[in-house]
Coordinates of C-alpha atoms in Angstrom, one line a residue:
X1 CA 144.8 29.0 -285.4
X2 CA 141.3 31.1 -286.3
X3 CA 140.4 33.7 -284.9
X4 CA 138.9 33.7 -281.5
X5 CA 135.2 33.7 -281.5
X6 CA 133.6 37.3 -281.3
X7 CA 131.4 37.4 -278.0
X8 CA 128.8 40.1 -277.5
X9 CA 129.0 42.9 -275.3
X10 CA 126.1 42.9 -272.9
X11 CA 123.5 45.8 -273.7
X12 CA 123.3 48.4 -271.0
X13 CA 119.5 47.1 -270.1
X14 CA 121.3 43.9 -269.4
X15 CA 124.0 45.5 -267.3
X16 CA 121.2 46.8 -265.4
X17 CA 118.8 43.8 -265.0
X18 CA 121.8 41.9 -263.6
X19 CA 122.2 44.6 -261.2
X20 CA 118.9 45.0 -259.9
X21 CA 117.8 41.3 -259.8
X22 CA 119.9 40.2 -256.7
X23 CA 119.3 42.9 -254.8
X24 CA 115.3 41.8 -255.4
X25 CA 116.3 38.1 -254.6
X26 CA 117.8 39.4 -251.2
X27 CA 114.4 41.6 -250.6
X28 CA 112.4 39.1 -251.4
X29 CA 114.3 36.1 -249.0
X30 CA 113.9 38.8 -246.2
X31 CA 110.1 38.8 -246.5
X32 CA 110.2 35.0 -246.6
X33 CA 112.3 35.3 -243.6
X34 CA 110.0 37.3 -241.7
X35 CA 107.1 35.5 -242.2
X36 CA 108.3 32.3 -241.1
X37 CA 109.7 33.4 -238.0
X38 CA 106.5 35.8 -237.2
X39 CA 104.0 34.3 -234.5
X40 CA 101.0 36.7 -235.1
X41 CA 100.5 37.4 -231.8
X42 CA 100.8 40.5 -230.3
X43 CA 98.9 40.3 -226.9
X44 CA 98.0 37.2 -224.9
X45 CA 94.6 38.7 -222.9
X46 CA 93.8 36.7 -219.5
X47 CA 90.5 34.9 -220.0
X48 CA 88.4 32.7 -217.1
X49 CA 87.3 28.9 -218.2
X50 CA 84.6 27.6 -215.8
X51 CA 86.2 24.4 -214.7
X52 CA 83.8 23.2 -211.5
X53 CA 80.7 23.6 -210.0
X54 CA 80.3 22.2 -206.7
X55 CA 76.5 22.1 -205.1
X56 CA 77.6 20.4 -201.7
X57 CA 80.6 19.7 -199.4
X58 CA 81.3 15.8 -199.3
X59 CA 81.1 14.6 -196.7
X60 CA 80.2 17.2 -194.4
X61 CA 76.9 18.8 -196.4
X62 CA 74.8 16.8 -198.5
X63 CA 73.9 20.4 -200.3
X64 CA 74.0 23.4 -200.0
X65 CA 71.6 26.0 -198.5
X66 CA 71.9 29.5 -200.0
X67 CA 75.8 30.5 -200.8
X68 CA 76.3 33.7 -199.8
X69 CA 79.7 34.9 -199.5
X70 CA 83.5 33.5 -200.6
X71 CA 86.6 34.2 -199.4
X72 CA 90.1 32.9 -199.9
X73 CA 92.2 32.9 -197.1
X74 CA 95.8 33.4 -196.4
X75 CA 96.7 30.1 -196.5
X76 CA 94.9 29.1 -199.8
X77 CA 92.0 27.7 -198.6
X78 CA 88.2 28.4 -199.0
X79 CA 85.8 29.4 -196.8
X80 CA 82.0 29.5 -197.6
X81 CA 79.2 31.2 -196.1
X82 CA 76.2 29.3 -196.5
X83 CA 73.1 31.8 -195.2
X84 CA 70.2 28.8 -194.7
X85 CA 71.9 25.9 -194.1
X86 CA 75.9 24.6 -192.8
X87 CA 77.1 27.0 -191.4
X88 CA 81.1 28.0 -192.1
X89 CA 82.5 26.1 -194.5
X90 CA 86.2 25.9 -195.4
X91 CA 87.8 23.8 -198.2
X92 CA 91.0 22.8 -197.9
X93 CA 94.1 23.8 -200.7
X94 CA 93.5 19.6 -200.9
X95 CA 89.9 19.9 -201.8
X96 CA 88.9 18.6 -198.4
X97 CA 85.5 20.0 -197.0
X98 CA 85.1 20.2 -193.2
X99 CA 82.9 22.1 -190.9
X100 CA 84.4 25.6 -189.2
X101 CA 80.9 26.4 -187.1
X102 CA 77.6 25.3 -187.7
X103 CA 74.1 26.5 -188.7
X104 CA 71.8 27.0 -185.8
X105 CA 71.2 29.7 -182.6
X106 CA 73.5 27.9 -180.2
X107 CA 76.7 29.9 -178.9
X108 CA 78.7 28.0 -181.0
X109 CA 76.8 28.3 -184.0
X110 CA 76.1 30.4 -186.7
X111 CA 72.7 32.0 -187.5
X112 CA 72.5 32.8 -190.8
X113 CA 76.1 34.0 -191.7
X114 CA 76.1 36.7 -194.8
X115 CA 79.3 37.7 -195.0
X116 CA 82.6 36.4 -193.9
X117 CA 86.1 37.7 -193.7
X118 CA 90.2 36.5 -192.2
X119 CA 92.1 38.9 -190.4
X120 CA 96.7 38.6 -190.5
X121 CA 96.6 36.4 -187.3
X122 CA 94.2 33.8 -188.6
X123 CA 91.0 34.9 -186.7
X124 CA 87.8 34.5 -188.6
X125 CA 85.3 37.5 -188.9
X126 CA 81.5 36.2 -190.0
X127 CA 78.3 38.3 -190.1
X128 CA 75.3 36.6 -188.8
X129 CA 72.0 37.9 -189.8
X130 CA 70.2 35.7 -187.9
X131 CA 71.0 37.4 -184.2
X132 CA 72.1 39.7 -186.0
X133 CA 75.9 40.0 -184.7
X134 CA 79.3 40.6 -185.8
X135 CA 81.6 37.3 -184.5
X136 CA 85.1 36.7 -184.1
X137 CA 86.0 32.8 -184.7
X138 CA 89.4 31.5 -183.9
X139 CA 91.2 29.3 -186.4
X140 CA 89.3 26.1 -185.4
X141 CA 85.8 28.1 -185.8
X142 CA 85.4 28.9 -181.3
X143 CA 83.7 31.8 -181.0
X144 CA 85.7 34.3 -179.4
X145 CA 83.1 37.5 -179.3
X146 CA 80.1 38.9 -180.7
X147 CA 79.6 42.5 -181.1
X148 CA 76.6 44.5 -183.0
X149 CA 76.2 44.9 -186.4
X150 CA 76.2 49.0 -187.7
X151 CA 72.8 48.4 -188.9
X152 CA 69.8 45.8 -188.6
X153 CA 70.7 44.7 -192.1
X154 CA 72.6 41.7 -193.3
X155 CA 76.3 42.2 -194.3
X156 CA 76.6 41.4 -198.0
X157 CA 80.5 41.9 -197.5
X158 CA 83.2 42.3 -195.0
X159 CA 87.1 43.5 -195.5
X160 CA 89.6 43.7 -192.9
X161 CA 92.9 46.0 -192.6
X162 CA 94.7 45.0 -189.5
X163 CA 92.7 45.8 -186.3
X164 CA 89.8 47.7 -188.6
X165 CA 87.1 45.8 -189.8
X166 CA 84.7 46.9 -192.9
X167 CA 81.5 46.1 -193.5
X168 CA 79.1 47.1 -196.7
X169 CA 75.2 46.5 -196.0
X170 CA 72.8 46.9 -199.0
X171 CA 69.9 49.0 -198.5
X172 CA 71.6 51.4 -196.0
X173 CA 73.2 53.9 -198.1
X174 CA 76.4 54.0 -196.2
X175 CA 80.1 51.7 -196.0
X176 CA 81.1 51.3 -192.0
X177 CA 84.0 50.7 -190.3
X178 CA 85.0 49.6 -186.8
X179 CA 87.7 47.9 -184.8
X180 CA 86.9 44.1 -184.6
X181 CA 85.7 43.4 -181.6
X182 CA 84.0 46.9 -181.1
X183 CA 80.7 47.7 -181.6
X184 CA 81.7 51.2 -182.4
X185 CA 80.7 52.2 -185.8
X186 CA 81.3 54.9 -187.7
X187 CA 80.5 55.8 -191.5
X188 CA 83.3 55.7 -194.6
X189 CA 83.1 59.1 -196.9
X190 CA 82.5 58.4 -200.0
X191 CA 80.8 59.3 -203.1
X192 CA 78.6 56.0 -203.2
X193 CA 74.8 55.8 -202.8
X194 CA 74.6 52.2 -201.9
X195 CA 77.5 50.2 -201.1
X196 CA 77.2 46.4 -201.6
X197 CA 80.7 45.4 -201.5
X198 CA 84.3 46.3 -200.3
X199 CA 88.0 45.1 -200.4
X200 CA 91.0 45.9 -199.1
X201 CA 94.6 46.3 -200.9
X202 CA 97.1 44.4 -199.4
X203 CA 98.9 46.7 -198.2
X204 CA 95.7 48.5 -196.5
X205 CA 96.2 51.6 -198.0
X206 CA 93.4 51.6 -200.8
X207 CA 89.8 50.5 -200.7
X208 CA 87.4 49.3 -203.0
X209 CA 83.9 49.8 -203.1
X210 CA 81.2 48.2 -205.2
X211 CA 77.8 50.5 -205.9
X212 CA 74.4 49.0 -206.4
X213 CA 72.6 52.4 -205.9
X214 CA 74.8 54.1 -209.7
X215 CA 76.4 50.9 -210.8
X216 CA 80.0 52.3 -210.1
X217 CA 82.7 50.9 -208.5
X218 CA 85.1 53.6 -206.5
X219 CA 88.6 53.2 -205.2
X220 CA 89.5 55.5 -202.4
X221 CA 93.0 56.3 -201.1
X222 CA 92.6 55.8 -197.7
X223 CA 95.2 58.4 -196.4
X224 CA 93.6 61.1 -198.5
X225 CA 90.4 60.5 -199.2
X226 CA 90.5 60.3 -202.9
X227 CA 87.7 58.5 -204.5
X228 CA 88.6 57.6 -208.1
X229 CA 85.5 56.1 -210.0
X230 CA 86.7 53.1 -212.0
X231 CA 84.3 52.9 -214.9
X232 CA 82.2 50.2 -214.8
X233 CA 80.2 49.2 -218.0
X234 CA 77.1 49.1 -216.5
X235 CA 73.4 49.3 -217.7
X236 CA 70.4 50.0 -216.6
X237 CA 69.8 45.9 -215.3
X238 CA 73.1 45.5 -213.5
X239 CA 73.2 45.4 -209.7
X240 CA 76.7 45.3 -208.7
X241 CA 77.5 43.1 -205.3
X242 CA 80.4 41.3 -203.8
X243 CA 84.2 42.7 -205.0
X244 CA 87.5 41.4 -205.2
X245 CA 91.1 43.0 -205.8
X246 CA 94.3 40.9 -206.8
X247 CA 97.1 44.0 -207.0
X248 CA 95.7 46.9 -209.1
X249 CA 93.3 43.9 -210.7
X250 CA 89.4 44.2 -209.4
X251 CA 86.8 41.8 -209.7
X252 CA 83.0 42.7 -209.2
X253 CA 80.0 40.6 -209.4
X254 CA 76.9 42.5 -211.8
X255 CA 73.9 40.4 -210.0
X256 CA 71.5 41.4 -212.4
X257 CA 73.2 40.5 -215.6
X258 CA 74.7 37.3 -214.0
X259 CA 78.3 38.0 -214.9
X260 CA 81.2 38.2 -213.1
X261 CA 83.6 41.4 -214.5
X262 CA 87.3 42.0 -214.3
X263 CA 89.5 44.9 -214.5
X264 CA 92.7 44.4 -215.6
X265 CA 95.2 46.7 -217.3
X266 CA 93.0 49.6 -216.7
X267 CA 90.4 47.9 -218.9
X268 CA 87.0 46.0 -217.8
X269 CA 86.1 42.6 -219.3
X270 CA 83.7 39.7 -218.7
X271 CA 85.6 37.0 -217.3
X272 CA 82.9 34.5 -217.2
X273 CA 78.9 34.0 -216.9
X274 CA 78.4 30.3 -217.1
X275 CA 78.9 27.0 -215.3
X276 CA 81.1 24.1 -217.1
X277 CA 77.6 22.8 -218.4
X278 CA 76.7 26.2 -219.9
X279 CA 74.3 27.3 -217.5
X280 CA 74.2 30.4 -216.5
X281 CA 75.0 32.2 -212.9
X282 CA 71.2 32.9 -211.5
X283 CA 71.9 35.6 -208.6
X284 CA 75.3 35.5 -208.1
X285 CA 76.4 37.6 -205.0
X286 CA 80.1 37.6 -204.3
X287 CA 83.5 36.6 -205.5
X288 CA 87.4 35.5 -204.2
X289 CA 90.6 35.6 -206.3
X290 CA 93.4 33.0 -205.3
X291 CA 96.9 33.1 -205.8
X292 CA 96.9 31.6 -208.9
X293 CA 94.2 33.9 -210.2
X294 CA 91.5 31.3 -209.8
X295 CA 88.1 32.8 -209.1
X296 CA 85.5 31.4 -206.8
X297 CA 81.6 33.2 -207.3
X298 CA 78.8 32.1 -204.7
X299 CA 76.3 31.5 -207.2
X300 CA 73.6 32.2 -204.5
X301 CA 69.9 30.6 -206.5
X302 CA 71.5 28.0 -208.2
X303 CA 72.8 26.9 -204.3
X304 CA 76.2 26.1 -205.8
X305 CA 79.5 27.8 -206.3
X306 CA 81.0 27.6 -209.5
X307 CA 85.4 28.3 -209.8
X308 CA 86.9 29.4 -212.8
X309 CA 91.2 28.9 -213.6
X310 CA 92.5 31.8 -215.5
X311 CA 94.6 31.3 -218.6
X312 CA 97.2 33.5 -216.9
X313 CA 98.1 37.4 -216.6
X314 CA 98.1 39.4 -219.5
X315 CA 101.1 39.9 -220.9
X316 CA 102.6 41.7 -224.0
X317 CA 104.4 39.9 -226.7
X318 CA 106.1 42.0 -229.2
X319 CA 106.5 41.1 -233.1
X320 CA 109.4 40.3 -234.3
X321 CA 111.7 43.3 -235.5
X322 CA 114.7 43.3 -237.0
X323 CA 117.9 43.4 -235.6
X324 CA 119.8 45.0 -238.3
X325 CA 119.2 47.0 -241.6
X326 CA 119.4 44.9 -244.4
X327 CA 121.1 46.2 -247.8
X328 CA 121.7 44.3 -251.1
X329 CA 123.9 45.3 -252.8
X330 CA 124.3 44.4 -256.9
X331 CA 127.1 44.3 -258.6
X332 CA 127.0 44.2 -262.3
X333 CA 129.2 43.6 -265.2
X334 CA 131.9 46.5 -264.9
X335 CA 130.6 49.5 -266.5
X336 CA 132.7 53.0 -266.5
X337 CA 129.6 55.2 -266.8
X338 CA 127.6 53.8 -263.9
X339 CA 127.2 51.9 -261.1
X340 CA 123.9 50.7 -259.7
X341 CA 122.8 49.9 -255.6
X342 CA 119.5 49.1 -255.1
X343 CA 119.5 49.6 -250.5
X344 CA 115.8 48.2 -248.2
X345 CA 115.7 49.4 -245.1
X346 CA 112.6 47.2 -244.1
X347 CA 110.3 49.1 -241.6
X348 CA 109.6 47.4 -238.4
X349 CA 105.7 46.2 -237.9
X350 CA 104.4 48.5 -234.8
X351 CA 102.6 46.1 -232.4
X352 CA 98.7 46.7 -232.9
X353 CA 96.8 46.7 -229.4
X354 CA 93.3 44.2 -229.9
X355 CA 90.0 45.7 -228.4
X356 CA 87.2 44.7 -227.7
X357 CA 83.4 45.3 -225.5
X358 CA 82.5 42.7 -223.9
X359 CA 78.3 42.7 -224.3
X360 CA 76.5 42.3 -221.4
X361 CA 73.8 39.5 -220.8
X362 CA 70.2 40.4 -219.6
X363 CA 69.5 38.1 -216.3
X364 CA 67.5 40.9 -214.2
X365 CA 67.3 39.3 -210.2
X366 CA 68.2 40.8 -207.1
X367 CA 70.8 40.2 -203.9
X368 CA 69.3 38.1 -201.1
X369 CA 68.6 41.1 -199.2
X370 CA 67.2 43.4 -201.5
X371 CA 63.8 43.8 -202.5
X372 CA 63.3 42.6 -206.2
X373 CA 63.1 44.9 -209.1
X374 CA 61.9 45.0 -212.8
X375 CA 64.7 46.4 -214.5
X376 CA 64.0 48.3 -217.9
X377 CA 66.6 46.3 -220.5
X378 CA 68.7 48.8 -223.0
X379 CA 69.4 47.9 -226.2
X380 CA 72.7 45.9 -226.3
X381 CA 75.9 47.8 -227.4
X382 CA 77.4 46.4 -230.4
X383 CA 81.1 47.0 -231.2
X384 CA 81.9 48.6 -235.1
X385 CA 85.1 48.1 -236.2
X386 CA 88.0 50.8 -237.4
X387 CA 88.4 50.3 -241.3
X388 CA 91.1 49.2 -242.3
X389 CA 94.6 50.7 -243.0
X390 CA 95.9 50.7 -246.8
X391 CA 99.7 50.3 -247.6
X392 CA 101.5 52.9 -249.1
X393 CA 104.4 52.3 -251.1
X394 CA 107.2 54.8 -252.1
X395 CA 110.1 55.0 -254.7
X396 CA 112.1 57.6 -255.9
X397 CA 114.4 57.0 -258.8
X398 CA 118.0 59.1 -258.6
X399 CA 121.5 58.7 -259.6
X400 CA 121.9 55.9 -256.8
X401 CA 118.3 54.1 -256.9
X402 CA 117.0 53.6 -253.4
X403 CA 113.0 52.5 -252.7
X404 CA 111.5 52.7 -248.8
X405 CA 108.5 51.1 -248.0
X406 CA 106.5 51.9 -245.5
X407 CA 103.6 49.6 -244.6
X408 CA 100.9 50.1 -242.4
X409 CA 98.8 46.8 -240.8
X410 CA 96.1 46.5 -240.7
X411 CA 94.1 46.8 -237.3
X412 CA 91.0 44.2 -236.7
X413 CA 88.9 43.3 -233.4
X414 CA 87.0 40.9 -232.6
X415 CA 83.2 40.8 -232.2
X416 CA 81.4 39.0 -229.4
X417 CA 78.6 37.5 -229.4
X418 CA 75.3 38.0 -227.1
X419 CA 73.9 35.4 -224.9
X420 CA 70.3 34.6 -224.4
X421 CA 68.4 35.9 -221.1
X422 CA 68.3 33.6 -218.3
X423 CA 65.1 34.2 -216.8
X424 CA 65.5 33.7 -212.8
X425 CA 63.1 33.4 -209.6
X426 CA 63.1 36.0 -207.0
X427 CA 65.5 36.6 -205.0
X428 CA 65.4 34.9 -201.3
X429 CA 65.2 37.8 -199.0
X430 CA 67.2 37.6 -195.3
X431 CA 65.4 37.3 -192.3
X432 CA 64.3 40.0 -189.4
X433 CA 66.6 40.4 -186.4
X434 CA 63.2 38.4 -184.4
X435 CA 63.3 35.8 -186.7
X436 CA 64.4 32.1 -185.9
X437 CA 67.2 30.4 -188.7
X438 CA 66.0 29.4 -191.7
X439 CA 65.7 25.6 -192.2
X440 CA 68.0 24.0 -194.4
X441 CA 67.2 23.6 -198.2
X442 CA 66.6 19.7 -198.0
X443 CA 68.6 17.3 -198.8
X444 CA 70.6 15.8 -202.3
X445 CA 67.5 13.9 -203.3
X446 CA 64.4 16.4 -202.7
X447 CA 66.4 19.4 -204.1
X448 CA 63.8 22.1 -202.3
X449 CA 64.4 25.5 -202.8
X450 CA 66.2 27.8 -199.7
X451 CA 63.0 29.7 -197.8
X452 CA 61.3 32.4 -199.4
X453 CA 62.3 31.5 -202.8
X454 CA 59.9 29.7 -205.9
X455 CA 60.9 26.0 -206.4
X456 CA 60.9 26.4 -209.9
X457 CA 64.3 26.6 -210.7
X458 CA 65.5 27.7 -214.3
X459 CA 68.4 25.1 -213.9
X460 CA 66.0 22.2 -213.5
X461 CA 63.9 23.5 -216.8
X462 CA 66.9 23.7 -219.4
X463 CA 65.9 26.9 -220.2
X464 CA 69.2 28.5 -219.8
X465 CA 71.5 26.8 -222.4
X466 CA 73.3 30.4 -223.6
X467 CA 77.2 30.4 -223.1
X468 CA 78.8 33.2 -222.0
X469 CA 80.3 36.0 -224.1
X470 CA 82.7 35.3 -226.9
X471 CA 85.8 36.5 -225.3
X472 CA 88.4 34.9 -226.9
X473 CA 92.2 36.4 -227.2
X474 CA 92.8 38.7 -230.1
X475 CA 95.3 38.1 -232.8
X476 CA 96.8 40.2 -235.4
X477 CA 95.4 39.6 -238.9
X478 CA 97.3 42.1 -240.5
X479 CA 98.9 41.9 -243.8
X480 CA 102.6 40.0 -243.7
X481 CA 106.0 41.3 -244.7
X482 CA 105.5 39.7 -248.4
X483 CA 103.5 42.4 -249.9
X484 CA 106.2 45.3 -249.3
X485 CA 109.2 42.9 -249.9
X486 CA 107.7 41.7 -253.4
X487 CA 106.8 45.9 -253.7
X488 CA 110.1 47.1 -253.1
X489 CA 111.5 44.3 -255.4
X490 CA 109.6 45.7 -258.3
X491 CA 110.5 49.2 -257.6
X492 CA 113.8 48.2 -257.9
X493 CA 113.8 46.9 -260.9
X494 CA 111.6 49.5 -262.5
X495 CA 113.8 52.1 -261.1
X496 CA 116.8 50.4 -262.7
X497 CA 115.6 50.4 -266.0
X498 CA 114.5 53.5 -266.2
X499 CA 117.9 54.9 -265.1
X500 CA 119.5 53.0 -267.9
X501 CA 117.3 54.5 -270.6
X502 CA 117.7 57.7 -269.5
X503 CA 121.3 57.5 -270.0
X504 CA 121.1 56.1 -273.4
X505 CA 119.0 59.0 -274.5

C-alpha cells in the first residue's frame, strides 16, 4: 500500500476567512430579516375626506336658506340651523330629514335661528335673531319658553353645561352665561377680545373659546379660572368662528381662509377645505364632531353643509425591534494559537416622529353677522426640511474582534402644497331686532341667493377648482437595516484578517 496522500494544512488567512465568513452570513440574513418584516410606518395621522355635500333636506326643504349653525346631538343625530329659510332641521342617525320648528314669526316658529344647542334631558336650545329671543324646544320642537338674548346681536354659538347655558355673540366683545330659561346674564372672564364660538367638555368642567378679535382660541378651567391659549396658526386673513371639542381634541372653523382646523395630540392641522367636487368652503361658520369622528361644517354662502369621515384617531405604531441580541459565532478549523468570534448586537431603529405645517388658503369673507373686511394677505409659510442624518459606523479590532454599529435614520417630512384663493361674495349680514324674517332663498330651480348677499356665486362660475392642502400621513423613508448589516459584515472580515497578519508577523 502507498503512502497516504499528503494534504495541505490550511494557511492561517484561511483559518481566518472561515471564521469570519459565517458570522457575516448570519449578519447579513438578520438585515434581510429585518427588512422584510419592517412596515415603514411609524405614525398613522388622523386625516378628514370630504364624503357629502348636501344643499337641501329631502323631502322636507327643497334647499337651503343660509346654514348657520350644526350640532350633533346625544343621540347621533343632526340638527341644522337654517337663518333664512326652514327653520330647525334635524337628520336622523338614518339619514332621514324632518322638520323640528319652522321658519316664520308665529309662536311656534322660528325667526331666524343662529345658533342652536341640546341640553342632558333632550330639550333643544335655539337662538332666534329674528325676535331676537333665547327659546327652549322640547324634543318634538314645542316651544317651551323664550327668554332675552344678553345682547341685540345674533348668537353665532351656544354651549350648554347642565342648567347653564353659554352663548358667544360676535361683535360684542364679551362670552355670557345664564341659566336656560333665565334672562339673567352675566359676562365669562376671559382673556378674549371677541368671542365667536364656545364648547363645553363633557364633563363641564372646561370651556372652549374661539377668538375673532386675535385669532386665538383659549381653554379655561372653569373651577379656577385658568385660560390656557391653545396656539392657533393664524394669519392676518383668518376669522375664527364656530368650535368643537371631541375629549382633549378641538375643532375650529377659520372663516376667512375657508378651512376647518383640528387640534389633536397637542398639534394643529387642516382637516379639510373642500367639498367632494373640490370646491372650496365659501364662509363657513360652525362645525359638530360625531362619535365616529365625523365632522359636519355649515358651509354658510355656498347654502349647503358639507360632512367629512375621519380616517381614524391617531395612533402610534412602533418599528419593529428586536427581541433578542443576535451573536454569530465562527468556528474555524482548530487552531492552538487562536480563536476568533466575530458578536452584532444590532441597534434598535428609534421611531422618527413626521411633521409637518399645514399652509393656509387665502379665501378673505366674513361671518353673517359681521361687517365685511379687506384683510391684508401674508406671505405663505413654507416648511424647510431638517437635513439629513449620516450613518456612522464603528469597529475596533482586539484580541476577540467585536464591530457595533450604530445607525442613525434618517428624518424626512412632507411638504404641502398651497391652494389657489377662492374669491367669495360678501357676507349676508343678520337682521335688526325690528326687522321681519328673511324670505327664503328660492327654490331648487331658481337657486337665488339668501337676502343681502350678491347672486353671483363663485360655485356657479367654476372659479374655485383648488383642492385642499396636501395633508397626507407621513411615512418613514429612512435608510433600512441592510446598509449596517452589509457594514458590520465587512468590518468583520477586515478585522479578522488583520488579526491574523499581525500574528504571523
Amino acid at each position: 500500500m502507498g503512502p497516504a496522500p499528503h494534504r495541505e494544512r490550511p494557511t492561517p488567512r484561511l483559518r481566518a476567512a472561515v471564521g469570519v465568513v459565517p458570522a457575516a452570513i448570519a449578519v447579513i440574513a438578520v438585515g434581510l430579516a429585518s427588512i422584510l418584516t419592517q412596515d415603514g410606518a411609524v405614525a398613522a395621522t388622523e386625516t378628514w375626506t370630504p364624503t357629502s355635500a348636501e344643499t337641501a333636506a329631502p323631502p322636507v326643504a327643497t334647499r337651503f336658506g343660509a346654514p348657520n349653525d350644526v350640532h350633533r346631538a346625544a343621540d347621533g343625530s343632526l340638527l341644522l340651523a337654517d337663518f333664512s329659510a326652514n327653520g330647525l332641521l334635524r337628520r336622523a342617525v338614518d339619514g332621514t330629514w324632518s322638520v323640528v320648528a319652522p321658519f316664520g314669526t308665529g309662536r311656534g316658529d322660528l325667526w331666524n335661528p343662529s345658533a342652536v344647542t341640546t341640553t342632558a334631558d333632550g330639550r333643544i336650545v335655539v337662538a332666534e335673531a329674528g325676535r331676537p329671543a333665547l327659546a327652549v324646544l322640547d324634543a318634538d320642537g314645542r316651544v317651551l319658553s323664550r327668554t332675552a338674548p344678553p345682547v341685540r346681536r345674533a348668537v353665532s354659538e351656544l354651549a350648554v353645561s347642565d342648567t347653564t347655558v353659554f352663548a358667544a355673540v360676535p361683535g360684542s366683545g364679551s362670552l355670557f352665561t345664564a341659566g336656560i330659561g333665565s334672562d339673567a346674564w352675566t359676562t365669562v372672564a376671559g382673556p378674549w377680545t371677541d368671542p365667536s364660538g364656545v364648547a363645553v367638555s363633557s364633563d363641564g368642567r372646561t370651556l372652549t373659546v374661539t377668538d375673532a378679535g386675535t385669532d386665538e382660541v383659549w381653554q379655561v378651567d372653569r373651577a379656577t379660572g385658568t385660560a390656557t391659549a391653545l396656539g392657533f396658526p393664524g394669519d392676518a386673513q383668518s376669522r375664527l368662528r364656530g368650535v368643537a371639542v371631541d375629549g382633549a381634541d378641538v375643532f375650529a372653523v377659520d372663516n376667512g381662509h375657508g378651512v376647518v382646523w383640528a387640534r389633536t395630540a397637542g398639534a394643529w392641522t387642516a382637516a379639510f377645505s373642500t367639498a367632494p367636487d373640490g370646491s372650496t368652503l365659501a364662509n363657513p361658520t360652525a362645525v359638530t364632531v360625531g362619535p365616529d369622528r365625523t365632522l359636519v361644517v355649515a358651509d354658510y354662502n355656498r347654502q349647503r353643509i358639507v360632512t367629512a369621515a375621519s380616517s381614524g384617531r391617531e395612533v402610534a405604531v412602533p418599528s419593529p425591534t428586536a427581541t433578542t441580541e443576535p451573536t454569530a459565532t465562527g468556528t474555524p478549523v482548530p487552531d492552538p494559537t487562536a480563536d476568533s468570534t466575530a458578536t452584532v448586537a444590532p441597534t434598535p431603529d428609534p421611531t422618527p416622529l413626521p411633521t409637518s405645517e399645514p399652509i393656509l388658503t387665502p379665501a378673505p369673507t366674513s361671518g353673517p353677522t359681521d361687517p365685511p373686511t379687506t384683510p391684508t394677505p401674508t406671505p405663505t409659510p413654507t416648511l424647510t426640511p431638517e437635513p439629513a442624518l449620516t450613518l456612522t459606523p464603528t469597529a475596533q479590532a482586539t484580541a476577540t474582534p467585536t464591530a457595533t454599529v450604530a445607525p442613525s435614520p434618517t428624518a424626512t417630512t412632507g411638504p404641502t402644497s398651497a391652494p389657489r384663493p377662492d374669491p367669495t361674495g360678501a357676507p349676508t349680514a343678520a337682521p335688526g331686532p325690528g326687522a321681519t324674517p328673511s324670505e327664503t332663498a328660492g327654490g331648487a330651480d331658481t337657486g337665488t341667493a339668501p337676502p343681502r348677499r350678491p347672486a353671483a356665486d363663485p360655485a356657479a362660475t367654476g372659479s374655485d377648482t383648488a383642492a385642499g392642502p396636501d395633508r397626507g400621513s407621513l411615512a418613514w423613508t429612512g435608510a433600512t437595516p441592510l446598509a449596517p448589516a452589509l457594514l458590520a459584515a465587512a468590518v468583520l472580515v477586515a478585522a479578522g484578517l488583520l488579526l491574523r497578519r499581525r500574528r504571523r508577523s
